[in-house]
Amino acid sequence: MPNETIRKPSIAIIGAGMTGILLSIRLAEMGIDDVTILEKKDDLGGTWRENTYPGVACDIPAHMYTYSFEPNPEWNYRFARGNEIQGYFKRVSDKYGVTPKIRFGEAVTNCSYNNGKWTINTSKQKTLVVDFVISATGILHHPAKPNIPGLDSFKGDCFHTAEWNHSVDLKGKRIGVIGTGSTAAQVIPELIAVGKKVSVFQRTPQWIVKVPDKRYSERDRKAWRKNPSIAKRLHRWYTIAVEETFSKAVIGKKLPHALMSFLCKWNLRFSVKDPVLRKKLTPDYRVGCKRVIVNSTFYEAIQKPNADLVTEGIEKITENGVVTKDGKLHELDVIVLATGFHPFNFMRPMNLTGRDGLKIDTVWERKVQAYRSMFIPGFPNFALMLGPNTPIGNFSVIAMSEVQTNYLMKMIRDWQENKFNEIDATPDAFQRFNAYLKSGMGKTVWLGGCNSWYLDADGDPAMWPYTWKQWEKEMNAPDYKDFALK
């Protein structure tokens, strides 16, 4: 269409993490420059800004965990450390002119829709009126603290892994770790290396697959700088490998699941020598029911003389340590909470109000759902990135964000071409889509006898139960029959 007929929308993006940066880049490519990114913290990077605990790394190979259009020749490890991932996002943000669009230290407190526009109020008492709001707040950014009696009475240092206290000297200390998920598997070996004694309080053992890490040489990086196509090939190879193994295993494909089960059980059998300890570390649920942990250091560390795996339940915490249900006091100097996040908060606690005063807390009071993981009826011209039932199980969230961003850009382009002013998923499409998801869950491993953060209050996994390829196909372009257009 002639340029004079193309409208230029104003757009607010909430969050300056990986997805917020991506959205800004794609919007700029479309010639849309009225973009504001509101970031509650004083730096960009999302989860890689928040998590600075010892051993923090991505469990997706680094060359897969990059934007498809921006390969990174500077990776130091196969599984990149948190600080170098944040450094990558900072470089990309600066290179593509995203950083000047970010308003740091400014959280969204209220967001409401009236007369075809969104009005945003921020923590700095500022107001912004825009055509579209895109929530890119991420999935895991509200730390979950355990409800253990006496937690506040502990006289030593106590902190969550996502709120790491770097001022605490851990050398020679008696350290307790509550939790054994992905984060714990990374941080526990680091603590065992410096602590006098490390007590790991395990409620549920985890399946762990060993994928060896690798330190890249300067020669490797020089080759990638000289020939970027090598890094792009690595990106494709790792993507195919993960898609054909992890991603198909968790949705119940027999051969991939059999392979994944064998690798996890083989790893446990041959990594842990003591049969008593091995039994304590053996889950009683199907491989993949909880997120499979990719790790090559935990089993070795937990067998060290200064490591103690405690499987008795926790009764309470006193000023001196943790008391387990057998009455034993585990005296500690430091408690580390590796207890994960609240996975269903998304953009909350901000107040989100749609058409006719509809509140997000009302819509999601009983169940957190969306159409295509992105759209909520009654909230026009609003998109939620990486929302419920995005295929987040052991795959690169960058790839997911790129698929959702491509989908959303086509929608915004149609708005620019005056095909509609307001777009809103219909209640019928919302119900049909979520029924379609539920019908596919029966064969997945997420219903395999465990209690994971994937499950909502009804026991339904907030996951994608079909293949990655099917998700990409269905997310190729909006089906406007499922939307009310004005």
Short mmCIF file of N, CA and C in Angstrom, two decimals, residues 215-369:
data_model
loop_
_atom_site.label_atom_id
_atom_site.label_comp_id
_atom_site.label_asym_id
_atom_site.label_seq_id
_atom_site.Cartn_x
_atom_site.Cartn_y
_atom_site.Cartn_z
N ARG A 215 34.26 -26.03 27.01
CA ARG A 215 34.81 -24.68 26.98
C ARG A 215 35.37 -24.43 25.60
N TYR A 216 34.86 -23.37 24.96
CA TYR A 216 35.31 -23.05 23.61
C TYR A 216 36.64 -22.28 23.66
N SER A 217 37.46 -22.55 22.67
CA SER A 217 38.77 -21.90 22.60
C SER A 217 38.69 -20.61 21.78
N GLU A 218 39.72 -19.83 21.87
CA GLU A 218 39.81 -18.63 21.05
C GLU A 218 39.84 -19.01 19.57
N ARG A 219 40.40 -20.16 19.29
CA ARG A 219 40.42 -20.65 17.90
C ARG A 219 38.99 -20.88 17.39
N ASP A 220 38.13 -21.46 18.26
CA ASP A 220 36.72 -21.65 17.89
C ASP A 220 36.07 -20.30 17.59
N ARG A 221 36.27 -19.36 18.49
CA ARG A 221 35.62 -18.05 18.34
C ARG A 221 36.14 -17.31 17.10
N LYS A 222 37.41 -17.46 16.83
CA LYS A 222 37.99 -16.82 15.65
C LYS A 222 37.35 -17.37 14.38
N ALA A 223 37.12 -18.69 14.36
CA ALA A 223 36.47 -19.31 13.19
C ALA A 223 35.04 -18.81 13.04
N TRP A 224 34.32 -18.64 14.15
CA TRP A 224 32.93 -18.16 14.09
C TRP A 224 32.87 -16.70 13.64
N ARG A 225 33.85 -15.91 14.08
CA ARG A 225 33.88 -14.50 13.64
C ARG A 225 34.13 -14.42 12.13
N LYS A 226 35.02 -15.26 11.67
CA LYS A 226 35.40 -15.24 10.26
C LYS A 226 34.29 -15.78 9.37
N ASN A 227 33.59 -16.79 9.88
CA ASN A 227 32.56 -17.44 9.07
C ASN A 227 31.29 -17.61 9.92
N PRO A 228 30.40 -16.61 9.96
CA PRO A 228 29.17 -16.69 10.78
C PRO A 228 28.27 -17.86 10.43
N SER A 229 28.41 -18.40 9.22
CA SER A 229 27.54 -19.51 8.82
C SER A 229 27.78 -20.75 9.68
N ILE A 230 28.97 -20.86 10.29
CA ILE A 230 29.25 -22.01 11.16
C ILE A 230 28.33 -21.95 12.38
N ALA A 231 28.26 -20.76 13.00
CA ALA A 231 27.38 -20.59 14.16
C ALA A 231 25.92 -20.83 13.78
N LYS A 232 25.53 -20.39 12.59
CA LYS A 232 24.15 -20.61 12.15
C LYS A 232 23.86 -22.10 11.96
N ARG A 233 24.86 -22.84 11.47
CA ARG A 233 24.67 -24.29 11.32
C ARG A 233 24.56 -24.96 12.69
N LEU A 234 25.37 -24.50 13.64
CA LEU A 234 25.26 -25.04 15.00
C LEU A 234 23.88 -24.76 15.58
N HIS A 235 23.35 -23.56 15.33
CA HIS A 235 22.01 -23.20 15.78
C HIS A 235 20.98 -24.18 15.22
N ARG A 236 21.07 -24.46 13.92
CA ARG A 236 20.12 -25.38 13.29
C ARG A 236 20.29 -26.80 13.83
N TRP A 237 21.55 -27.22 14.01
CA TRP A 237 21.80 -28.60 14.44
C TRP A 237 21.26 -28.82 15.85
N TYR A 238 21.56 -27.91 16.75
CA TYR A 238 21.08 -28.05 18.13
C TYR A 238 19.55 -27.99 18.17
N THR A 239 18.96 -27.13 17.36
CA THR A 239 17.50 -27.02 17.34
C THR A 239 16.86 -28.34 16.92
N ILE A 240 17.39 -28.94 15.88
CA ILE A 240 16.86 -30.23 15.41
C ILE A 240 17.05 -31.29 16.48
N ALA A 241 18.24 -31.31 17.10
CA ALA A 241 18.54 -32.33 18.11
C ALA A 241 17.58 -32.22 19.29
N VAL A 242 17.35 -31.01 19.79
CA VAL A 242 16.46 -30.84 20.93
C VAL A 242 15.01 -31.14 20.54
N GLU A 243 14.62 -30.71 19.35
CA GLU A 243 13.25 -30.95 18.89
C GLU A 243 12.95 -32.44 18.77
N GLU A 244 13.92 -33.20 18.27
CA GLU A 244 13.68 -34.62 18.02
C GLU A 244 13.83 -35.48 19.28
N THR A 245 14.42 -34.92 20.33
CA THR A 245 14.60 -35.70 21.56
C THR A 245 13.72 -35.16 22.68
N PHE A 246 14.17 -34.10 23.35
CA PHE A 246 13.45 -33.56 24.50
C PHE A 246 12.00 -33.22 24.16
N SER A 247 11.80 -32.45 23.08
CA SER A 247 10.47 -31.91 22.80
C SER A 247 9.47 -33.00 22.45
N LYS A 248 9.92 -34.03 21.74
CA LYS A 248 9.00 -35.11 21.39
C LYS A 248 8.84 -36.09 22.56
N ALA A 249 9.88 -36.21 23.39
CA ALA A 249 9.78 -37.12 24.53
C ALA A 249 8.68 -36.69 25.49
N VAL A 250 8.59 -35.38 25.76
CA VAL A 250 7.64 -34.93 26.79
C VAL A 250 6.19 -34.99 26.33
N ILE A 251 5.96 -35.04 25.02
CA ILE A 251 4.57 -35.16 24.56
C ILE A 251 4.18 -36.61 24.32
N GLY A 252 5.07 -37.53 24.72
CA GLY A 252 4.70 -38.94 24.72
C GLY A 252 5.07 -39.71 23.47
N LYS A 253 5.91 -39.16 22.60
CA LYS A 253 6.39 -39.94 21.45
C LYS A 253 7.27 -41.07 21.97
N LYS A 254 6.97 -42.30 21.59
CA LYS A 254 7.54 -43.46 22.27
C LYS A 254 9.06 -43.57 22.16
N LEU A 255 9.61 -43.47 20.96
CA LEU A 255 11.05 -43.65 20.80
C LEU A 255 11.85 -42.53 21.49
N PRO A 256 11.50 -41.25 21.26
CA PRO A 256 12.23 -40.20 21.98
C PRO A 256 12.12 -40.34 23.50
N HIS A 257 10.92 -40.74 23.99
CA HIS A 257 10.77 -40.87 25.44
C HIS A 257 11.57 -42.05 25.97
N ALA A 258 11.60 -43.15 25.20
CA ALA A 258 12.41 -44.30 25.61
C ALA A 258 13.88 -43.94 25.66
N LEU A 259 14.33 -43.16 24.68
CA LEU A 259 15.73 -42.72 24.66
C LEU A 259 16.04 -41.82 25.85
N MET A 260 15.15 -40.85 26.11
CA MET A 260 15.38 -39.93 27.21
C MET A 260 15.35 -40.67 28.55
N SER A 261 14.44 -41.62 28.69
CA SER A 261 14.37 -42.41 29.92
C SER A 261 15.64 -43.21 30.13
N PHE A 262 16.12 -43.83 29.06
CA PHE A 262 17.36 -44.61 29.15
C PHE A 262 18.53 -43.73 29.56
N LEU A 263 18.65 -42.56 28.94
CA LEU A 263 19.79 -41.68 29.23
C LEU A 263 19.77 -41.20 30.69
N CYS A 264 18.57 -40.86 31.19
CA CYS A 264 18.47 -40.39 32.58
C CYS A 264 18.78 -41.52 33.56
N LYS A 265 18.22 -42.69 33.32
CA LYS A 265 18.43 -43.82 34.24
C LYS A 265 19.86 -44.33 34.17
N TRP A 266 20.43 -44.35 32.99
CA TRP A 266 21.83 -44.74 32.82
C TRP A 266 22.74 -43.76 33.55
N ASN A 267 22.43 -42.48 33.43
CA ASN A 267 23.24 -41.46 34.10
C ASN A 267 23.23 -41.66 35.60
N LEU A 268 22.06 -41.90 36.17
CA LEU A 268 21.95 -42.12 37.61
C LEU A 268 22.68 -43.40 38.02
N ARG A 269 22.47 -44.45 37.27
CA ARG A 269 23.06 -45.75 37.63
C ARG A 269 24.58 -45.70 37.65
N PHE A 270 25.17 -45.08 36.66
CA PHE A 270 26.62 -45.12 36.54
C PHE A 270 27.33 -43.91 37.15
N SER A 271 26.56 -42.91 37.57
CA SER A 271 27.18 -41.73 38.19
C SER A 271 27.21 -41.82 39.71
N VAL A 272 26.23 -42.49 40.30
CA VAL A 272 26.13 -42.57 41.76
C VAL A 272 26.46 -43.99 42.20
N LYS A 273 27.57 -44.15 42.92
CA LYS A 273 28.07 -45.47 43.26
C LYS A 273 27.33 -46.09 44.44
N ASP A 274 27.02 -45.30 45.44
CA ASP A 274 26.38 -45.81 46.66
C ASP A 274 24.92 -46.15 46.38
N PRO A 275 24.52 -47.43 46.52
CA PRO A 275 23.14 -47.81 46.21
C PRO A 275 22.10 -47.13 47.11
N VAL A 276 22.48 -46.84 48.36
CA VAL A 276 21.54 -46.17 49.26
C VAL A 276 21.29 -44.74 48.79
N LEU A 277 22.36 -44.02 48.46
CA LEU A 277 22.22 -42.66 47.94
C LEU A 277 21.50 -42.67 46.60
N ARG A 278 21.82 -43.65 45.77
CA ARG A 278 21.18 -43.74 44.45
C ARG A 278 19.68 -43.92 44.59
N LYS A 279 19.27 -44.72 45.57
CA LYS A 279 17.83 -44.93 45.79
C LYS A 279 17.16 -43.62 46.20
N LYS A 280 17.84 -42.85 47.05
CA LYS A 280 17.28 -41.56 47.48
C LYS A 280 17.13 -40.60 46.29
N LEU A 281 18.00 -40.74 45.32
CA LEU A 281 18.00 -39.84 44.16
C LEU A 281 17.13 -40.35 43.01
N THR A 282 16.46 -41.47 43.21
CA THR A 282 15.66 -42.07 42.13
C THR A 282 14.22 -41.60 42.20
N PRO A 283 13.73 -40.87 41.20
CA PRO A 283 12.33 -40.42 41.19
C PRO A 283 11.37 -41.60 41.02
N ASP A 284 10.14 -41.41 41.45
CA ASP A 284 9.11 -42.44 41.30
C ASP A 284 8.08 -42.05 40.24
N TYR A 285 8.46 -41.13 39.35
CA TYR A 285 7.56 -40.68 38.30
C TYR A 285 8.27 -40.79 36.94
N ARG A 286 7.49 -40.66 35.88
CA ARG A 286 8.04 -40.82 34.53
C ARG A 286 9.04 -39.72 34.21
N VAL A 287 10.04 -40.07 33.44
CA VAL A 287 11.01 -39.09 32.97
C VAL A 287 10.29 -38.02 32.15
N GLY A 288 10.50 -36.76 32.51
CA GLY A 288 9.87 -35.66 31.79
C GLY A 288 8.65 -35.10 32.46
N CYS A 289 8.14 -35.81 33.49
CA CYS A 289 6.96 -35.29 34.20
C CYS A 289 7.29 -33.93 34.81
N LYS A 290 8.45 -33.83 35.45
CA LYS A 290 9.03 -32.54 35.80
C LYS A 290 10.06 -32.21 34.71
N ARG A 291 10.42 -30.95 34.61
CA ARG A 291 11.41 -30.55 33.61
C ARG A 291 12.70 -31.36 33.81
N VAL A 292 13.13 -32.04 32.78
CA VAL A 292 14.37 -32.81 32.85
C VAL A 292 15.54 -31.84 33.04
N ILE A 293 16.38 -32.16 34.03
CA ILE A 293 17.52 -31.30 34.33
C ILE A 293 18.71 -31.71 33.47
N VAL A 294 19.29 -30.76 32.79
CA VAL A 294 20.50 -30.99 32.00
C VAL A 294 21.67 -30.55 32.87
N ASN A 295 22.48 -31.51 33.31
CA ASN A 295 23.52 -31.17 34.27
C ASN A 295 24.59 -32.26 34.27
N SER A 296 25.83 -31.88 34.43
CA SER A 296 26.93 -32.85 34.46
C SER A 296 27.76 -32.75 35.73
N THR A 297 27.30 -31.98 36.72
CA THR A 297 28.11 -31.78 37.93
C THR A 297 27.41 -32.19 39.23
N PHE A 298 26.09 -32.27 39.24
CA PHE A 298 25.38 -32.48 40.49
C PHE A 298 25.68 -33.83 41.13
N TYR A 299 25.59 -34.92 40.35
CA TYR A 299 25.78 -36.25 40.93
C TYR A 299 27.18 -36.41 41.54
N GLU A 300 28.18 -35.89 40.87
CA GLU A 300 29.53 -35.97 41.41
C GLU A 300 29.64 -35.19 42.72
N ALA A 301 29.03 -34.00 42.75
CA ALA A 301 29.14 -33.15 43.93
C ALA A 301 28.41 -33.74 45.13
N ILE A 302 27.23 -34.31 44.92
CA ILE A 302 26.42 -34.78 46.05
C ILE A 302 27.06 -36.00 46.72
N GLN A 303 28.09 -36.59 46.09
CA GLN A 303 28.80 -37.72 46.67
C GLN A 303 30.05 -37.30 47.44
N LYS A 304 30.33 -35.99 47.48
CA LYS A 304 31.50 -35.50 48.20
C LYS A 304 31.31 -35.68 49.71
N PRO A 305 32.41 -35.81 50.46
CA PRO A 305 32.30 -36.06 51.91
C PRO A 305 31.56 -34.96 52.68
N ASN A 306 31.62 -33.73 52.17
CA ASN A 306 30.96 -32.62 52.89
C ASN A 306 29.54 -32.35 52.41
N ALA A 307 29.01 -33.29 51.62
CA ALA A 307 27.63 -33.16 51.14
C ALA A 307 26.72 -34.13 51.89
N ASP A 308 25.51 -33.67 52.22
CA ASP A 308 24.55 -34.51 52.94
C ASP A 308 23.18 -34.34 52.29
N LEU A 309 22.66 -35.43 51.70
CA LEU A 309 21.33 -35.39 51.10
C LEU A 309 20.31 -35.78 52.15
N VAL A 310 19.45 -34.84 52.50
CA VAL A 310 18.45 -35.06 53.55
C VAL A 310 17.08 -35.26 52.90
N THR A 311 16.49 -36.42 53.11
CA THR A 311 15.19 -36.71 52.49
C THR A 311 14.04 -36.69 53.50
N GLU A 312 14.36 -36.55 54.78
CA GLU A 312 13.30 -36.36 55.78
C GLU A 312 12.65 -35.00 55.53
N GLY A 313 11.35 -34.94 55.67
CA GLY A 313 10.65 -33.69 55.49
C GLY A 313 11.05 -32.65 56.54
N ILE A 314 10.89 -31.39 56.18
CA ILE A 314 11.23 -30.30 57.11
C ILE A 314 10.05 -30.03 58.04
N GLU A 315 10.32 -30.05 59.34
CA GLU A 315 9.29 -29.77 60.33
C GLU A 315 9.19 -28.27 60.58
N LYS A 316 10.36 -27.63 60.77
CA LYS A 316 10.39 -26.20 61.06
C LYS A 316 11.82 -25.69 60.92
N ILE A 317 11.95 -24.39 61.00
CA ILE A 317 13.26 -23.75 61.01
C ILE A 317 13.37 -22.97 62.31
N THR A 318 14.52 -23.13 62.97
CA THR A 318 14.77 -22.40 64.20
C THR A 318 15.88 -21.38 63.95
N GLU A 319 16.28 -20.67 64.98
CA GLU A 319 17.34 -19.68 64.82
C GLU A 319 18.68 -20.32 64.49
N ASN A 320 18.79 -21.63 64.75
CA ASN A 320 20.07 -22.32 64.53
C ASN A 320 20.12 -23.21 63.30
N GLY A 321 18.97 -23.44 62.66
CA GLY A 321 19.00 -24.30 61.48
C GLY A 321 17.65 -24.92 61.16
N VAL A 322 17.69 -26.08 60.52
CA VAL A 322 16.49 -26.76 60.06
C VAL A 322 16.24 -28.00 60.91
N VAL A 323 15.02 -28.14 61.38
CA VAL A 323 14.61 -29.33 62.12
C VAL A 323 13.75 -30.18 61.20
N THR A 324 14.18 -31.42 60.98
CA THR A 324 13.42 -32.33 60.12
C THR A 324 12.41 -33.12 60.95
N LYS A 325 11.54 -33.83 60.28
CA LYS A 325 10.42 -34.48 60.95
C LYS A 325 10.84 -35.63 61.86
N ASP A 326 12.09 -36.06 61.74
CA ASP A 326 12.59 -37.07 62.67
C ASP A 326 13.15 -36.44 63.94
N GLY A 327 12.99 -35.10 64.08
CA GLY A 327 13.43 -34.40 65.27
C GLY A 327 14.87 -33.93 65.24
N LYS A 328 15.59 -34.21 64.18
CA LYS A 328 17.01 -33.84 64.10
C LYS A 328 17.17 -32.37 63.73
N LEU A 329 18.08 -31.69 64.45
CA LEU A 329 18.43 -30.31 64.13
C LEU A 329 19.67 -30.31 63.24
N HIS A 330 19.54 -29.72 62.05
CA HIS A 330 20.67 -29.55 61.14
C HIS A 330 21.17 -28.12 61.33
N GLU A 331 22.26 -27.98 62.08
CA GLU A 331 22.77 -26.65 62.40
C GLU A 331 23.40 -26.02 61.16
N LEU A 332 23.03 -24.77 60.89
CA LEU A 332 23.44 -24.09 59.66
C LEU A 332 23.87 -22.66 59.93
N ASP A 333 24.74 -22.18 59.04
CA ASP A 333 25.13 -20.76 59.05
C ASP A 333 24.38 -19.98 57.98
N VAL A 334 24.04 -20.68 56.89
CA VAL A 334 23.39 -20.04 55.74
C VAL A 334 22.30 -20.96 55.21
N ILE A 335 21.16 -20.40 54.84
CA ILE A 335 20.11 -21.16 54.15
C ILE A 335 19.88 -20.54 52.77
N VAL A 336 19.96 -21.39 51.76
CA VAL A 336 19.70 -20.96 50.38
C VAL A 336 18.37 -21.57 49.94
N LEU A 337 17.45 -20.72 49.49
CA LEU A 337 16.14 -21.17 49.03
C LEU A 337 16.16 -21.34 47.51
N ALA A 338 16.24 -22.58 47.08
CA ALA A 338 16.19 -22.89 45.64
C ALA A 338 14.80 -23.42 45.33
N THR A 339 13.81 -22.59 45.64
CA THR A 339 12.41 -23.03 45.65
C THR A 339 11.59 -22.51 44.48
N GLY A 340 12.27 -22.02 43.45
CA GLY A 340 11.59 -21.69 42.22
C GLY A 340 10.81 -20.40 42.24
N PHE A 341 9.81 -20.34 41.36
CA PHE A 341 9.08 -19.10 41.11
C PHE A 341 7.57 -19.37 41.06
N HIS A 342 6.80 -18.29 41.09
CA HIS A 342 5.36 -18.39 40.86
C HIS A 342 5.14 -18.34 39.34
N PRO A 343 4.80 -19.46 38.71
CA PRO A 343 4.80 -19.51 37.25
C PRO A 343 3.56 -18.93 36.58
N PHE A 344 2.51 -18.60 37.35
CA PHE A 344 1.27 -18.15 36.73
C PHE A 344 0.97 -16.67 37.00
N ASN A 345 1.98 -15.91 37.41
CA ASN A 345 1.77 -14.48 37.64
C ASN A 345 1.78 -13.68 36.35
N PHE A 346 2.71 -14.01 35.46
CA PHE A 346 2.88 -13.27 34.21
C PHE A 346 3.01 -11.77 34.47
N MET A 347 2.10 -10.95 33.93
CA MET A 347 2.26 -9.49 34.07
C MET A 347 1.86 -8.98 35.45
N ARG A 348 1.18 -9.78 36.23
CA ARG A 348 0.79 -9.34 37.56
C ARG A 348 2.00 -9.24 38.48
N PRO A 349 1.98 -8.34 39.49
CA PRO A 349 0.83 -7.74 40.18
C PRO A 349 0.30 -6.44 39.60
N MET A 350 0.73 -6.00 38.43
CA MET A 350 0.14 -4.79 37.86
C MET A 350 -1.36 -4.99 37.66
N ASN A 351 -2.11 -3.92 37.76
CA ASN A 351 -3.56 -3.96 37.51
C ASN A 351 -3.79 -3.86 36.01
N LEU A 352 -4.42 -4.87 35.45
CA LEU A 352 -4.75 -4.88 34.02
C LEU A 352 -6.26 -4.89 33.87
N THR A 353 -6.80 -3.85 33.26
CA THR A 353 -8.25 -3.69 33.12
C THR A 353 -8.60 -3.56 31.64
N GLY A 354 -9.44 -4.46 31.15
CA GLY A 354 -9.83 -4.45 29.75
C GLY A 354 -11.11 -3.68 29.50
N ARG A 355 -11.82 -4.10 28.48
CA ARG A 355 -13.05 -3.42 28.11
C ARG A 355 -14.10 -3.54 29.21
N ASP A 356 -14.85 -2.45 29.41
CA ASP A 356 -15.96 -2.41 30.37
C ASP A 356 -15.53 -2.77 31.78
N GLY A 357 -14.30 -2.40 32.15
CA GLY A 357 -13.84 -2.60 33.52
C GLY A 357 -13.45 -4.02 33.87
N LEU A 358 -13.28 -4.88 32.87
CA LEU A 358 -12.93 -6.28 33.13
C LEU A 358 -11.51 -6.38 33.68
N LYS A 359 -11.36 -7.04 34.83
CA LYS A 359 -10.07 -7.16 35.51
C LYS A 359 -9.42 -8.50 35.18
N ILE A 360 -8.10 -8.49 34.99
CA ILE A 360 -7.39 -9.75 34.71
C ILE A 360 -7.49 -10.70 35.88
N ASP A 361 -7.50 -10.19 37.10
CA ASP A 361 -7.62 -11.07 38.26
C ASP A 361 -8.97 -11.76 38.31
N THR A 362 -9.99 -11.13 37.74
CA THR A 362 -11.31 -11.75 37.66
C THR A 362 -11.31 -12.86 36.62
N VAL A 363 -10.73 -12.57 35.46
CA VAL A 363 -10.69 -13.55 34.37
C VAL A 363 -9.86 -14.77 34.78
N TRP A 364 -8.78 -14.52 35.47
CA TRP A 364 -7.86 -15.60 35.85
C TRP A 364 -8.05 -16.07 37.29
N GLU A 365 -9.17 -15.73 37.87
CA GLU A 365 -9.39 -16.09 39.28
C GLU A 365 -9.31 -17.60 39.49
N ARG A 366 -9.89 -18.35 38.57
CA ARG A 366 -9.90 -19.80 38.73
C ARG A 366 -8.87 -20.50 37.86
N LYS A 367 -8.59 -19.97 36.68
CA LYS A 367 -7.70 -20.67 35.76
C LYS A 367 -7.00 -19.67 34.84
N VAL A 368 -5.69 -19.82 34.70
CA VAL A 368 -4.91 -18.93 33.84
C VAL A 368 -4.85 -19.54 32.44
N GLN A 369 -5.56 -18.90 31.51
CA GLN A 369 -5.62 -19.39 30.14
C GLN A 369 -5.57 -18.22 29.17
#
